Amino acid sequence: MPSFRIGTRLLLSFGLLLVFGLLVTLLALWRLHSVDGMAKALVNDKLAKQQLAAHWLGVASTAGGQANAVARSDSLEVADYFGQALQAADRELAAIEQRWSGLPQDAAERDLAAAIARTRTAYLALREQVFKFKVIGKTIDAEQLANGDMAARFRDYQAAIGALAELQKQRAQAIALESEQVYRNSVVLLLGLGAFATALGGALAWRLIRSIVQPLREAAALVERAAAGDLRPGAWHPRQDELGMLLARLQGMNASLAAIVGEVRDGVHAIDGALVDIADDNSKLAQRTVGQAQALKRIAALMEEMRGAVTQNASNARHADALASDATRVAREGGGVVADVVRTMDSIHAASQRVSDIVSVIDGIAFQTNILALNAAVEAARAGEHGRGFAVVAAEVRNLAQRATTAAREVKTVIGASVEEVEAGSRLVNEAGTTMRRIVDGIERVSVLMGDIRTASETQRAGLEEVGNAIDDIDAVTRHNAALVDDAVAATSALRTQSQRVAASVNVFCIEEDGTGIASDEAEAEVLPSAQTVPLRLAA
């Protein structure tokens, strides 16, 4: 049975009990049906027939008495009274007989009914004869017949009805006895089946309880050991039902808890070692933070000196920038003067060119005049005496033309020399202008550079101020870091204390690896010694 699941066992046990109870119920219903049939047969058939037969016998006896009263009575009134009653009794007897004939009957009952009919017929025939004797006045014959044969036939009639009533009584008693026997047998059978069902139910319950309680006790013992810290696997009997699955799951849970405890124990030791390293690192970090704070103080002093130097450089750069601006202004004024000289020299050169052109025109005119004078002299020579005066004039004009040509050549020579000197002066002035422009450009570049230097100095000064502020911020952060290092040292110490407590708590459990628990003092003794932690103290 342990190989079956609990649901299957419960289903089989209660199903068997239910089937057995159903069988007992069906059997009881069958027996009750039998008893009910007997009771119905007794009440509806036998007792009804017995009552009808008894009533029949009573009415017949009454009718017989009334007939005897009529036969023996000397009074007509009495005879008439009993005669009417006798007629009513006869009608009732006929109705009873009619009712009886309508009831189901067996052979014995039909035989007795036939006997009743025969004896009644014989009795009624003799009674009719007696009444006839009574009517015709044969009183003695009537009495003799009434006391003799009529009385004998009446007794036969009563006996037949009594036999029918007795038969019904016996049959009713037989049915009652049979019903009682069926009841007793049913009681015995039901008591036996009830006892068997009780025994079967008790056996099934005992077996079911034993199959459930025992593994539950094992599970409870396993849980109690786990609650006490013993996570070692205990002895248990493998089962295929839900309780076996429960025990297997509990064993698996214990194994998982043991593995977790082992991992936690190892993790706690590892954490403790890591905390020792963290404490050492915090101490080193504290020392480095102190060194960093001192270095920041030195850097701040150097930055202050650099800030003063850069401020002086910025002041010098502003002064140099002002001087460069003045030099640029003067150079630009000199460049303007040189430009004016260049323009004046250009004007002189242009005027010399015009003079040279005019002289060339004059030289041309003198050359043409000389040619005209030659032509005039030739014409005067041809004219002879008449052209002599004209020849003199032509000679004078030619002389004038030659002198004009000579003068024009000299002027042209002088103008040419002047033009060359003007051109040389123009070149010098142009070169001076170019040089001045270069000087102006150089001074402007120097001015731009000085402006850049001034701007760079200002930027450098602002940057140094920002660097100083940043160094101040770094110093504040360093101080805050120092405070955090102190907090980290305290937190590491508290965490190591908690780690030791966790280790002591975990070491309470017994697992398969060590087999025994470790006391908290031993656990604390096994924990690595903590590193010395020194709180930071930074100078303000």
Coordinates of C-alpha atoms in Angstrom, one line a residue:
M1 CA 0.0 0.0 0.0
P2 CA 2.8 2.5 0.5
S3 CA 3.5 2.3 -3.2
F4 CA 0.2 3.9 -3.8
R5 CA -0.4 7.7 -3.5
I6 CA -2.3 9.1 -0.6
G7 CA -5.2 10.1 -2.9
T8 CA -5.3 6.6 -4.3
R9 CA -5.2 5.0 -0.9
L10 CA -7.9 7.3 0.4
L11 CA -10.0 6.6 -2.7
L12 CA -9.5 2.9 -2.4
S13 CA -10.2 2.8 1.4
F14 CA -13.3 5.1 1.3
G15 CA -14.4 3.6 -2.0
L16 CA -14.2 0.1 -0.5
L17 CA -16.1 1.3 2.5
L18 CA -18.6 3.1 0.4
V19 CA -19.1 0.1 -1.9
F20 CA -19.5 -2.1 1.2
G21 CA -21.9 0.4 2.7
L22 CA -23.8 0.5 -0.6
L23 CA -24.0 -3.3 -0.6
V24 CA -25.2 -3.3 3.0
T25 CA -27.8 -0.6 2.1
L26 CA -29.0 -2.6 -0.9
L27 CA -29.2 -5.7 1.2
A28 CA -31.1 -3.8 3.9
L29 CA -33.4 -2.4 1.2
W30 CA -33.9 -5.8 -0.2
R31 CA -34.8 -7.2 3.2
L32 CA -37.0 -4.2 4.0
H33 CA -38.7 -4.7 0.7
S34 CA -39.3 -8.3 1.7
V35 CA -40.6 -7.3 5.0
D36 CA -42.7 -4.6 3.4
G37 CA -44.1 -7.1 1.0
M38 CA -45.0 -9.4 3.9
A39 CA -46.5 -6.5 5.8
K40 CA -48.6 -5.5 2.8
A41 CA -49.6 -9.1 2.2
L42 CA -50.5 -9.4 5.9
V43 CA -52.4 -6.1 6.1
N44 CA -53.9 -5.9 2.7
D45 CA -54.6 -9.6 2.2
K46 CA -54.5 -11.9 5.2
L47 CA -55.7 -9.5 7.9
A48 CA -58.3 -8.0 5.5
K49 CA -59.6 -11.5 4.7
Q50 CA -59.4 -12.5 8.3
Q51 CA -61.4 -9.5 9.3
L52 CA -63.9 -10.1 6.5
A53 CA -64.2 -13.8 7.5
A54 CA -64.7 -12.8 11.1
H55 CA -67.3 -10.3 10.1
W56 CA -68.8 -12.9 7.9
L57 CA -68.9 -15.3 10.8
G58 CA -70.4 -12.7 13.1
V59 CA -73.1 -11.7 10.7
A60 CA -73.9 -15.3 9.9
S61 CA -74.1 -16.1 13.7
T62 CA -76.4 -13.1 14.2
A63 CA -78.6 -14.1 11.2
G64 CA -78.7 -17.7 12.7
G65 CA -79.9 -16.3 16.0
Q66 CA -82.4 -14.2 14.4
A67 CA -83.7 -17.2 12.4
N68 CA -83.9 -19.2 15.6
A69 CA -85.8 -16.4 17.2
V70 CA -88.3 -16.3 14.3
A71 CA -88.7 -20.0 14.3
R72 CA -89.3 -20.3 18.1
S73 CA -91.3 -17.1 18.5
D74 CA -95.1 -17.3 19.1
S75 CA -95.6 -13.6 18.6
L76 CA -96.1 -12.3 15.2
E77 CA -94.7 -8.9 16.1
V78 CA -91.5 -10.5 17.3
A79 CA -91.3 -12.8 14.3
D80 CA -91.9 -9.8 12.0
Y81 CA -89.2 -7.8 13.8
F82 CA -86.6 -10.5 13.6
G83 CA -87.7 -11.3 10.1
Q84 CA -86.8 -7.8 8.9
A85 CA -83.5 -8.0 10.7
L86 CA -82.9 -11.4 9.2
Q87 CA -83.5 -10.0 5.7
A88 CA -81.0 -7.2 6.4
A89 CA -78.5 -9.8 7.6
D90 CA -79.1 -11.9 4.5
R91 CA -78.4 -8.9 2.3
E92 CA -75.3 -8.2 4.2
L93 CA -74.1 -11.8 4.0
A94 CA -74.8 -11.6 0.2
A95 CA -72.7 -8.5 0.0
I96 CA -69.9 -10.1 2.1
E97 CA -69.9 -13.1 -0.1
Q98 CA -69.8 -10.8 -3.2
R99 CA -66.8 -9.0 -1.7
W100 CA -65.1 -12.2 -1.0
S101 CA -65.6 -13.5 -4.5
G102 CA -63.9 -10.3 -5.8
L103 CA -60.7 -10.9 -3.7
P104 CA -57.8 -12.9 -5.0
Q105 CA -58.0 -16.5 -3.7
D106 CA -55.9 -19.6 -3.8
A107 CA -57.2 -23.1 -4.1
A108 CA -57.7 -23.7 -0.4
E109 CA -59.6 -20.4 -0.1
R110 CA -61.7 -21.3 -3.1
D111 CA -62.5 -24.7 -1.6
L112 CA -63.5 -23.2 1.7
A113 CA -65.6 -20.6 -0.2
A114 CA -67.3 -23.4 -2.1
A115 CA -67.9 -25.3 1.2
I116 CA -69.4 -22.1 2.7
A117 CA -71.7 -21.7 -0.3
R118 CA -72.8 -25.3 -0.1
T119 CA -73.5 -25.3 3.6
R120 CA -75.3 -21.9 3.3
T121 CA -77.4 -23.2 0.6
A122 CA -78.4 -26.3 2.6
Y123 CA -79.0 -24.1 5.7
L124 CA -81.1 -21.6 3.8
A125 CA -83.2 -24.4 2.3
L126 CA -83.9 -25.9 5.8
R127 CA -84.6 -22.4 7.2
E128 CA -87.0 -21.7 4.4
Q129 CA -88.8 -24.9 5.2
V130 CA -89.0 -24.0 8.9
F131 CA -90.4 -20.6 8.0
K132 CA -93.0 -22.3 5.8
F133 CA -94.0 -24.7 8.7
K134 CA -94.2 -21.6 10.9
V135 CA -96.5 -19.9 8.4
I136 CA -98.9 -22.8 8.0
G137 CA -99.0 -23.3 11.7
K138 CA -96.9 -26.4 12.1
T139 CA -95.1 -25.0 15.1
I140 CA -94.0 -28.3 16.4
D141 CA -92.6 -29.4 13.1
A142 CA -90.9 -26.0 12.7
E143 CA -89.3 -26.3 16.1
Q144 CA -88.2 -29.8 15.5
L145 CA -86.7 -29.0 12.1
A146 CA -85.1 -25.8 13.5
N147 CA -83.6 -27.6 16.4
G148 CA -82.6 -30.6 14.3
D149 CA -81.4 -30.4 10.7
M150 CA -81.4 -26.6 10.4
A151 CA -79.3 -26.2 13.5
A152 CA -76.9 -28.9 12.2
R153 CA -76.7 -27.1 8.8
F154 CA -76.1 -23.8 10.5
R155 CA -73.3 -25.3 12.5
D156 CA -71.8 -26.6 9.3
Y157 CA -72.2 -23.1 7.8
Q158 CA -70.6 -21.5 10.8
A159 CA -67.8 -24.2 10.8
A160 CA -67.1 -23.5 7.1
I161 CA -66.9 -19.7 7.8
G162 CA -64.9 -20.4 10.9
A163 CA -62.5 -22.6 9.0
L164 CA -62.0 -19.8 6.4
A165 CA -61.4 -17.3 9.3
E166 CA -59.0 -19.8 11.0
L167 CA -57.1 -20.3 7.7
Q168 CA -56.7 -16.5 7.3
K169 CA -55.6 -16.3 11.0
Q170 CA -53.0 -19.1 10.5
R171 CA -51.8 -17.5 7.3
A172 CA -51.5 -14.1 9.0
Q173 CA -49.6 -15.7 11.9
A174 CA -47.4 -17.5 9.4
I175 CA -46.6 -14.3 7.6
A176 CA -46.0 -12.5 10.9
L177 CA -43.7 -15.3 12.0
E178 CA -41.9 -15.2 8.6
S179 CA -41.6 -11.4 8.8
E180 CA -40.2 -11.7 12.3
Q181 CA -37.8 -14.3 11.1
V182 CA -36.8 -12.1 8.2
Y183 CA -36.3 -9.2 10.6
R184 CA -34.2 -11.3 12.9
N185 CA -32.1 -12.6 10.1
S186 CA -31.8 -9.1 8.7
V187 CA -30.7 -7.8 12.1
V188 CA -28.2 -10.6 12.5
L189 CA -26.9 -10.1 8.9
L190 CA -26.8 -6.3 9.2
L191 CA -25.1 -6.5 12.6
G192 CA -22.6 -9.0 11.1
L193 CA -22.0 -6.8 8.1
G194 CA -21.8 -3.7 10.3
A195 CA -19.2 -5.5 12.5
F196 CA -17.3 -6.6 9.4
A197 CA -17.5 -3.0 8.0
T198 CA -16.3 -1.6 11.3
A199 CA -13.4 -4.1 11.5
L200 CA -12.6 -3.4 7.8
G201 CA -12.8 0.4 8.3
G202 CA -10.7 0.1 11.5
A203 CA -8.1 -2.0 9.7
L204 CA -8.0 0.4 6.7
A205 CA -8.0 3.4 9.0
W206 CA -5.1 1.9 11.1
R207 CA -3.2 1.0 8.0
L208 CA -3.9 4.4 6.4
I209 CA -3.0 6.3 9.6
R210 CA 0.2 4.2 10.0
S211 CA 1.2 4.9 6.4
I212 CA 0.6 8.6 6.8
V213 CA 1.6 9.3 10.4
Q214 CA 5.0 7.5 10.2
P215 CA 6.4 9.5 7.3
L216 CA 4.9 12.7 8.8
R217 CA 6.8 11.9 12.0
E218 CA 9.9 11.4 9.9
A219 CA 9.3 14.7 8.2
A220 CA 8.6 16.4 11.6
A221 CA 11.9 14.9 13.0
L222 CA 13.7 16.2 9.9
V223 CA 12.2 19.7 10.3
E224 CA 13.0 19.6 14.1
R225 CA 16.6 18.7 13.3
A226 CA 16.8 21.5 10.7
A227 CA 15.3 23.9 13.3
A228 CA 18.0 22.8 15.8
G229 CA 20.7 23.5 13.2
D230 CA 21.4 19.9 12.1
L231 CA 21.2 19.9 8.3
R232 CA 22.8 16.5 7.9
P233 CA 20.7 14.0 5.9
G234 CA 18.8 11.6 8.1
A235 CA 17.7 8.1 7.6
W236 CA 14.4 7.8 5.8
H237 CA 12.5 5.1 3.8
P238 CA 11.9 5.9 0.2
R239 CA 8.3 5.9 -0.8
Q240 CA 6.4 6.5 -4.0
D241 CA 3.5 8.5 -2.5
E242 CA 3.1 12.2 -1.8
L243 CA 4.7 11.8 1.7
G244 CA 7.7 10.2 0.0
M245 CA 7.8 13.1 -2.3
L246 CA 7.5 15.4 0.7
L247 CA 10.4 13.6 2.5
A248 CA 12.5 13.8 -0.7
R249 CA 11.7 17.5 -1.1
L250 CA 12.6 18.1 2.6
Q251 CA 15.8 16.1 2.2
G252 CA 16.5 18.2 -0.9
M253 CA 15.7 21.3 1.0
N254 CA 18.1 20.3 3.8
A255 CA 20.8 19.6 1.2
S256 CA 20.2 23.0 -0.4
L257 CA 20.2 24.7 3.0
A258 CA 23.4 22.8 3.9
A259 CA 25.0 24.0 0.6
I260 CA 23.7 27.5 1.2
V261 CA 25.0 27.5 4.8
G262 CA 28.4 26.2 3.5
E263 CA 28.5 28.9 0.9
V264 CA 27.4 31.6 3.4
R265 CA 30.1 30.4 5.8
D266 CA 32.7 30.5 3.1
G267 CA 31.4 33.8 2.0
V268 CA 31.4 35.2 5.5
H269 CA 35.1 34.2 5.9
A270 CA 35.9 35.7 2.5
I271 CA 34.0 38.9 3.4
D272 CA 35.9 39.1 6.7
G273 CA 39.2 38.7 4.8
A274 CA 38.0 41.3 2.3
L275 CA 37.1 43.6 5.1
V276 CA 40.5 43.3 6.6
D277 CA 42.0 44.2 3.2
I278 CA 39.5 47.1 2.9
A279 CA 40.6 48.3 6.4
D280 CA 44.2 48.2 5.3
D281 CA 43.4 50.0 2.1
N282 CA 41.4 52.6 4.1
S283 CA 44.4 53.2 6.3
K284 CA 46.6 53.6 3.3
L285 CA 44.0 55.8 1.7
A286 CA 43.9 57.9 4.8
Q287 CA 47.6 58.4 4.7
R288 CA 47.5 59.2 1.0
T289 CA 44.7 61.6 1.6
V290 CA 46.8 63.4 4.2
G291 CA 49.7 63.5 1.7
Q292 CA 47.4 64.8 -1.0
A293 CA 46.0 67.5 1.3
Q294 CA 49.6 68.7 2.1
A295 CA 50.5 68.6 -1.6
L296 CA 47.3 70.6 -2.4
K297 CA 48.4 73.2 0.1
R298 CA 51.8 73.5 -1.6
I299 CA 50.2 73.7 -5.0
A300 CA 47.8 76.4 -3.7
A301 CA 50.9 78.4 -2.5
L302 CA 52.6 78.0 -5.9
M303 CA 49.4 78.9 -7.7
E304 CA 49.2 82.1 -5.6
E305 CA 52.7 83.0 -6.6
M306 CA 51.9 82.2 -10.3
R307 CA 48.8 84.3 -9.9
G308 CA 50.9 87.3 -8.8
A309 CA 53.4 86.8 -11.7
V310 CA 50.6 86.4 -14.2
T311 CA 48.9 89.6 -12.8
Q312 CA 52.2 91.5 -13.3
N313 CA 52.6 90.0 -16.8
A314 CA 49.1 91.2 -17.6
S315 CA 49.9 94.7 -16.3
N316 CA 53.1 94.8 -18.4
A317 CA 51.2 93.5 -21.4
R318 CA 48.6 96.2 -21.0
H319 CA 51.5 98.9 -20.8
A320 CA 53.2 97.4 -23.8
D321 CA 49.9 97.2 -25.7
A322 CA 49.5 101.0 -25.0
L323 CA 53.0 101.7 -26.3
A324 CA 52.4 99.6 -29.3
S325 CA 49.2 101.5 -30.0
D326 CA 51.1 104.8 -29.8
A327 CA 53.8 103.5 -32.1
T328 CA 51.2 102.3 -34.5
R329 CA 49.5 105.7 -34.5
V330 CA 52.9 107.5 -35.1
A331 CA 53.8 105.0 -37.9
R332 CA 50.4 105.5 -39.5
E333 CA 50.9 109.3 -39.4
G334 CA 54.4 108.9 -40.9
G335 CA 52.9 106.6 -43.5
G336 CA 50.4 109.3 -44.3
V337 CA 53.2 111.9 -44.7
V338 CA 55.1 109.6 -47.0
A339 CA 52.0 108.9 -49.0
D340 CA 51.6 112.7 -49.4
V341 CA 55.2 113.0 -50.6
V342 CA 54.6 110.2 -53.0
R343 CA 51.6 111.9 -54.4
T344 CA 53.6 115.2 -54.7
M345 CA 56.4 113.4 -56.5
D346 CA 53.9 111.8 -58.7
S347 CA 52.5 115.3 -59.5
I348 CA 56.1 116.7 -60.2
H349 CA 56.8 113.7 -62.4
A350 CA 53.6 114.3 -64.3
A351 CA 54.4 118.0 -64.7
S352 CA 57.9 117.2 -65.9
Q353 CA 56.4 114.8 -68.5
R354 CA 54.1 117.6 -69.7
V355 CA 57.0 120.0 -69.9
S356 CA 59.0 117.5 -71.8
D357 CA 56.1 117.0 -74.1
I358 CA 55.8 120.8 -74.6
V359 CA 59.5 121.0 -75.3
S360 CA 59.1 118.2 -77.8
V361 CA 56.3 120.2 -79.4
I362 CA 58.5 123.3 -79.5
D363 CA 61.4 121.3 -81.0
G364 CA 59.0 120.1 -83.6
I365 CA 57.8 123.6 -84.3
A366 CA 61.4 124.8 -84.6
F367 CA 62.2 121.9 -86.9
Q368 CA 59.3 122.8 -89.1
T369 CA 60.2 126.5 -88.9
N370 CA 63.8 125.6 -90.0
I371 CA 62.4 123.6 -92.9
L372 CA 60.1 126.5 -93.8
A373 CA 63.1 128.9 -93.6
L374 CA 65.1 126.7 -95.9
N375 CA 62.2 126.5 -98.3
A376 CA 61.8 130.3 -98.1
A377 CA 65.6 130.8 -98.8
V378 CA 65.3 128.5 -101.8
E379 CA 62.4 130.4 -103.1
A380 CA 64.1 133.7 -102.4
A381 CA 67.2 132.5 -104.3
R382 CA 65.0 131.6 -107.2
A383 CA 63.4 135.0 -107.0
G384 CA 66.7 136.6 -107.3
E385 CA 66.9 140.2 -106.4
H386 CA 63.3 140.4 -105.5
G387 CA 63.6 137.7 -102.9
R388 CA 66.8 138.9 -101.3
G389 CA 64.9 140.6 -98.4
F390 CA 62.8 137.6 -97.9
A391 CA 66.0 135.5 -97.9
V392 CA 67.4 137.6 -95.1
V393 CA 64.2 137.2 -93.1
A394 CA 64.2 133.5 -93.9
A395 CA 67.9 133.3 -92.7
E396 CA 67.0 135.1 -89.4
V397 CA 64.0 132.8 -89.0
R398 CA 66.2 129.9 -89.6
N399 CA 68.7 131.1 -87.0
L400 CA 65.9 131.7 -84.5
A401 CA 64.6 128.2 -85.3
Q402 CA 68.0 126.7 -84.8
R403 CA 68.4 128.6 -81.5
A404 CA 64.9 127.5 -80.5
T405 CA 65.8 124.0 -81.4
T406 CA 69.0 124.2 -79.4
A407 CA 67.2 125.8 -76.4
A408 CA 64.5 123.2 -76.7
R409 CA 67.1 120.4 -76.7
E410 CA 68.8 121.9 -73.7
V411 CA 65.5 122.3 -71.9
K412 CA 64.6 118.8 -72.9
T413 CA 67.9 117.6 -71.5
V414 CA 67.4 119.4 -68.3
I415 CA 63.8 118.3 -68.1
G416 CA 64.9 114.7 -68.8
A417 CA 67.5 114.9 -66.0
S418 CA 64.9 116.4 -63.8
V419 CA 62.4 113.6 -64.7
E420 CA 65.0 111.0 -64.0
E421 CA 65.7 112.6 -60.6
V422 CA 62.0 112.9 -60.0
E423 CA 61.6 109.2 -61.0
A424 CA 64.5 108.3 -58.7
G425 CA 62.9 110.4 -55.9
S426 CA 59.6 108.7 -56.6
R427 CA 61.2 105.3 -56.4
L428 CA 62.8 106.3 -53.1
V429 CA 59.6 107.8 -51.8
N430 CA 57.7 104.6 -52.9
E431 CA 60.3 102.5 -51.2
A432 CA 60.0 104.7 -48.2
G433 CA 56.2 104.3 -48.3
T434 CA 56.5 100.6 -48.7
T435 CA 59.0 100.6 -45.7
M436 CA 56.6 102.7 -43.7
R437 CA 53.7 100.4 -44.6
R438 CA 55.8 97.5 -43.5
I439 CA 56.7 99.3 -40.3
V440 CA 53.0 100.1 -39.8
D441 CA 52.1 96.5 -40.5
G442 CA 54.8 95.2 -38.2
I443 CA 53.8 97.6 -35.4
E444 CA 50.2 96.6 -35.9
R445 CA 51.1 93.0 -35.7
V446 CA 53.2 93.8 -32.6
S447 CA 50.1 95.6 -31.3
V448 CA 47.9 92.6 -32.1
L449 CA 50.4 90.3 -30.5
M450 CA 50.6 92.5 -27.5
G451 CA 46.8 92.5 -27.4
D452 CA 46.9 88.7 -27.7
I453 CA 49.5 88.6 -24.9
R454 CA 47.3 90.9 -22.8
T455 CA 44.2 88.8 -23.5
A456 CA 46.2 85.6 -22.9
S457 CA 47.5 87.1 -19.7
E458 CA 44.0 88.0 -18.6
T459 CA 42.8 84.6 -19.6
Q460 CA 45.7 83.0 -17.8
R461 CA 45.0 85.1 -14.8
A462 CA 41.3 84.1 -14.9
G463 CA 42.3 80.5 -15.5
L464 CA 44.7 80.6 -12.6
E465 CA 41.9 82.0 -10.5
E466 CA 39.7 79.1 -11.7
V467 CA 42.5 76.7 -11.0
G468 CA 42.8 78.2 -7.6
N469 CA 39.1 77.8 -7.0
A470 CA 39.4 74.2 -8.4
I471 CA 42.2 73.6 -6.0
D472 CA 40.1 75.0 -3.2
D473 CA 37.3 72.7 -4.3
I474 CA 39.7 69.8 -4.5
D475 CA 40.9 70.6 -1.0
A476 CA 37.3 70.7 0.2
V477 CA 36.6 67.4 -1.6
T478 CA 39.8 66.0 -0.1
R479 CA 38.6 67.0 3.3
H480 CA 35.2 65.4 2.5
N481 CA 37.0 62.3 1.3
A482 CA 38.9 62.2 4.5
A483 CA 35.6 62.3 6.4
L484 CA 34.2 59.6 4.1
V485 CA 37.4 57.5 4.8
D486 CA 36.7 57.9 8.5
D487 CA 33.1 56.8 7.9
A488 CA 34.3 53.9 5.7
V489 CA 36.7 52.9 8.5
A490 CA 33.8 52.9 11.0
A491 CA 31.5 51.2 8.6
T492 CA 34.1 48.5 7.9
S493 CA 34.6 47.9 11.6
A494 CA 30.8 47.6 12.1
L495 CA 30.5 45.4 9.0
R496 CA 33.3 43.2 10.4
T497 CA 31.4 42.9 13.7
Q498 CA 28.2 42.0 11.8
S499 CA 30.2 39.5 9.7
Q500 CA 31.6 37.9 12.9
R501 CA 28.0 37.6 14.2
V502 CA 26.8 36.1 11.0
A503 CA 29.7 33.7 11.0
A504 CA 28.8 32.7 14.6
S505 CA 25.1 32.3 13.6
V506 CA 26.0 30.2 10.5
N507 CA 28.4 28.0 12.4
V508 CA 25.6 26.8 14.6
F509 CA 24.4 24.7 11.7
C510 CA 25.8 21.2 11.2
I511 CA 26.4 20.1 7.7
E512 CA 27.8 17.0 6.1
E513 CA 31.3 18.6 5.6
D514 CA 32.2 19.2 9.3
G515 CA 29.6 17.0 11.0
T516 CA 29.5 19.2 14.1
G517 CA 28.5 22.8 14.8
I518 CA 31.0 25.4 15.8
A519 CA 30.3 27.6 18.8
S520 CA 30.2 31.3 18.4
D521 CA 33.4 31.8 20.5
E522 CA 35.3 29.4 18.3
A523 CA 33.8 31.1 15.2
E524 CA 34.9 34.5 16.4
A525 CA 38.4 33.0 17.2
E526 CA 38.6 31.7 13.6
V527 CA 37.9 35.2 12.1
L528 CA 40.9 37.0 10.8
P529 CA 42.3 39.7 13.1
S530 CA 41.1 43.1 12.1
A531 CA 43.6 45.7 10.7
Q532 CA 44.3 48.8 12.7
T533 CA 42.3 51.7 11.4
V534 CA 43.4 55.3 12.0
P535 CA 40.9 58.1 11.6
L536 CA 42.0 61.1 9.5
R537 CA 42.8 64.4 11.0
L538 CA 43.4 67.1 8.4
A539 CA 44.6 70.5 9.2
A540 CA 42.2 73.3 8.6

